[in-house]
Amino acid sequence: MSTLEIKNLNVTVAETEILRDFSLTLPKGEVHAIMGPNGTGKSTLAKALAGHPDYEVTSGEVLLDGENVLEMEVDERARAGLFMAFQYPSEIPGVSIANFLRAARQARLGEDEELEVTKFYKEMYEKMDALKIDRKFTSRSVNDGFSGGEKKRNEILQMAMLEPKYAIMDETDSGLDIDALRIVSEGVNKLKGPHMGVLLITHYQRILNYITPDQVHVMFDGRIVKSGGKELALELEEKGYDWIKDEVAQTA
Amino acid sequence: MSSLVPESLSPSLESFWQKTQSDTSAAPAWWQKRKAAEWEKFQSLPMPRRTDEDWRFARINSLNFDGYTEPQPIDEEGKRLLEERSLLPTEVAGVLIFINDRLVSFQAVDPKLAEKGVVWKPLSQAVEEDSDLLEKHFMSQPIELGSEKFSALHGALCKEGSLLHVPKGVEIDKPFVAYHWASGENASIFPHTLLIADEMAKVTLVDYFASADPNSRNLAIGVNDLYAGKGAKVTYLSAQNWSLNSLAFHLNSTQAFRDAFITSLNLHLGGSLARTESHSQILGENAHTEMLSLTVANGEQQFDQRTLQTHYKGHSVSDLLYKNALFDNGRTIFSGLIRVLEDAQKTDAYQTNRNLLLDPTAEANALPGLEILANDVKCSHGATTGQIDEEQLYYLLARGIPRKEAYKLLTYGFFEEVLEKLENSEIQEHFRDLIKSKFQTS
């Protein structure tokens, strides 16, 4: 039951079908990479799982440790333990990272429970130190005027503070220079472990030089068409995506 | 001319006036005369009418004065409790706490400042001791934004408030703080603030207004007049948190002389109907006035905001930013005018009203205006009314923050642009807490 199980998921965006009978099982403690050419539905998968209102699930099931995610509101999914690291995180002027994280942590407590502020700050600073994020960061407005790298690091900090059961990283590597990519990858490596499953959605193999996946899935035309070990990523890097397309065409 | 609205507002205010007359029988003659004239003016002026331009969009029938009366003195225990609730920054230049227009606590200025001529005292004392200064400045600025009648009622019934006079060249960094509490059902108070900063003086004054009981019905008509002499730097901050059943007026006039720099920030949270009028007069060149306001309207609240930026002299800046967050059936009216006279060339005048609608039932009205008689100016006005940014909301939800909490956070964020301008971090934090406390009770 300690899995994120996606069964025959069909998703449409603006009445166009993007995901077609998409199925995947992500066990806790593992890192799975999803790769694939542009426009194949990778980001749609991430957004549909996180409950974005523009993405309509027409059929299928998503079970988080046996709980039906699709019946939950966006905020309930997050509190149930699903975390989405966004490709393009929103900028929220006037809301400091500290207040934002406090509200998110408070939301995970019972109604009569009050967040212990001193403990919260202590924990936050420890995690920032571990992730090599400057403590001054917390008084800045969420993503407001951040560089691409800072935004992604902020996503990692949130992941560290919210301790999700399953994290979906939606092209976290896109737009990062090599230093930022290394820092973000180090963060993920520090956080991953037996208590968390990671779904790493990426277009490029590059990030897999830093984060070693247990499995690599190739997505094409709205579903997974090939799965394998980490060596599959290298093969894709070498040969591109065309041979996959040819394979799919042959079996169709 | 006949009117459907009764001109005599309330018998209880009549007896309030009679009592005020007998209470002030030993006061200087000019003070008695002035009050009598204001009472007469109050009685003779008509109630606002729906067709008055200054009252456009306002719900005139909410102006119900029935039952408002002179407040009763409160007992020692009540005083103690309200004094405790009067939050103060650690470092202050002076404090005045009033309950029902009676002084209950007074922290005078440092003797060194008093030696330099700084005057900080309750109005009742100033009437006796600083009669000349008061006679010259008390309500001497014009009221032009529609509340002449209510300003006159203030003039007649006002007996307390603060007088702050900072003489030439005296700079004071710590803030002066005044608290005005209204306590008891139908208690009516008329808090007055008079701040005179002479040439090159520097000063900060904070006014807090609140009802002692969140369920009482109160009437508050406050007047605050600010003078910033040549090169003076004046910061005026106020926060009103009247009960949700109250009728409140806050009437401001500001005069900025050459090279003066004035920042005012007013936080409006309370009242069933709260009307604010603010008139900033630029009387000298190279002056700079900043007019900031934050309002949370929820439940059935109405906030009626009228502003005027008059530039008599050129080469000056006035910059207005009013931000309103509206929930439930909350309603706001912003009506602002920039008036630039012929001589006021090279004026920069800006007026911005931003409304954040958090419920489809809330209503924000905006009436921005320009009246420019000079030909070489930079002026802009703009009003925007919008809903919460869906992507921002989604981001908060995606972190597990419930929708209602997310709305609050985004509202705080909406206000932060203004709050971050506050230099005193304790007052800034206090204003933030007041905003938060409004959401906790509703």
XYZ file of C-alpha atoms in Angstrom, chain A residues 50 52 74-75 78-79 83-84 86 90-95 100 103-104 107-108 142-143 155 158 162, chain B residues 389-403 405 409-410 412-414 416-417 420 436:
50
model
C -1.630 18.145 -8.255
C -4.759 22.064 -11.378
C -5.877 20.644 -4.319
C -4.981 21.559 -0.728
C -0.941 18.349 -0.545
C -1.832 17.639 3.074
C 4.143 17.524 -3.287
C 4.637 19.149 -6.622
C 6.681 23.414 -10.119
C 4.248 31.510 -8.962
C 5.511 34.803 -7.636
C 3.591 36.062 -4.628
C 4.549 39.628 -3.756
C 4.123 40.614 -0.129
C 4.018 37.071 1.290
C 4.110 31.043 3.609
C 0.806 28.730 7.004
C 1.556 25.502 5.145
C -2.457 23.681 7.891
C -1.034 20.253 8.674
C 7.797 34.062 -2.322
C 9.639 33.859 -5.666
C 10.820 24.599 -4.184
C 9.429 23.778 0.667
C 6.642 19.799 4.150
C -4.702 35.821 -9.054
C -5.718 32.236 -9.782
C -2.165 31.001 -10.259
C -1.059 32.476 -6.929
C -4.038 30.909 -5.205
C -3.310 27.558 -6.818
C 0.278 27.713 -5.648
C -0.808 28.233 -2.033
C -3.416 25.481 -2.266
C -0.823 23.158 -3.747
C 1.176 23.562 -0.553
C -1.773 22.421 1.524
C -2.927 25.856 2.652
C -6.745 25.852 2.828
C -8.577 28.258 0.550
C -6.195 30.830 4.742
C -2.290 35.383 3.084
C -2.886 36.981 -0.307
C -1.736 40.412 3.741
C 0.525 40.252 0.718
C -1.627 42.832 -1.077
C 2.534 44.602 2.340
C 3.493 47.033 -0.434
C 6.722 47.870 4.276
C -4.895 39.631 11.285
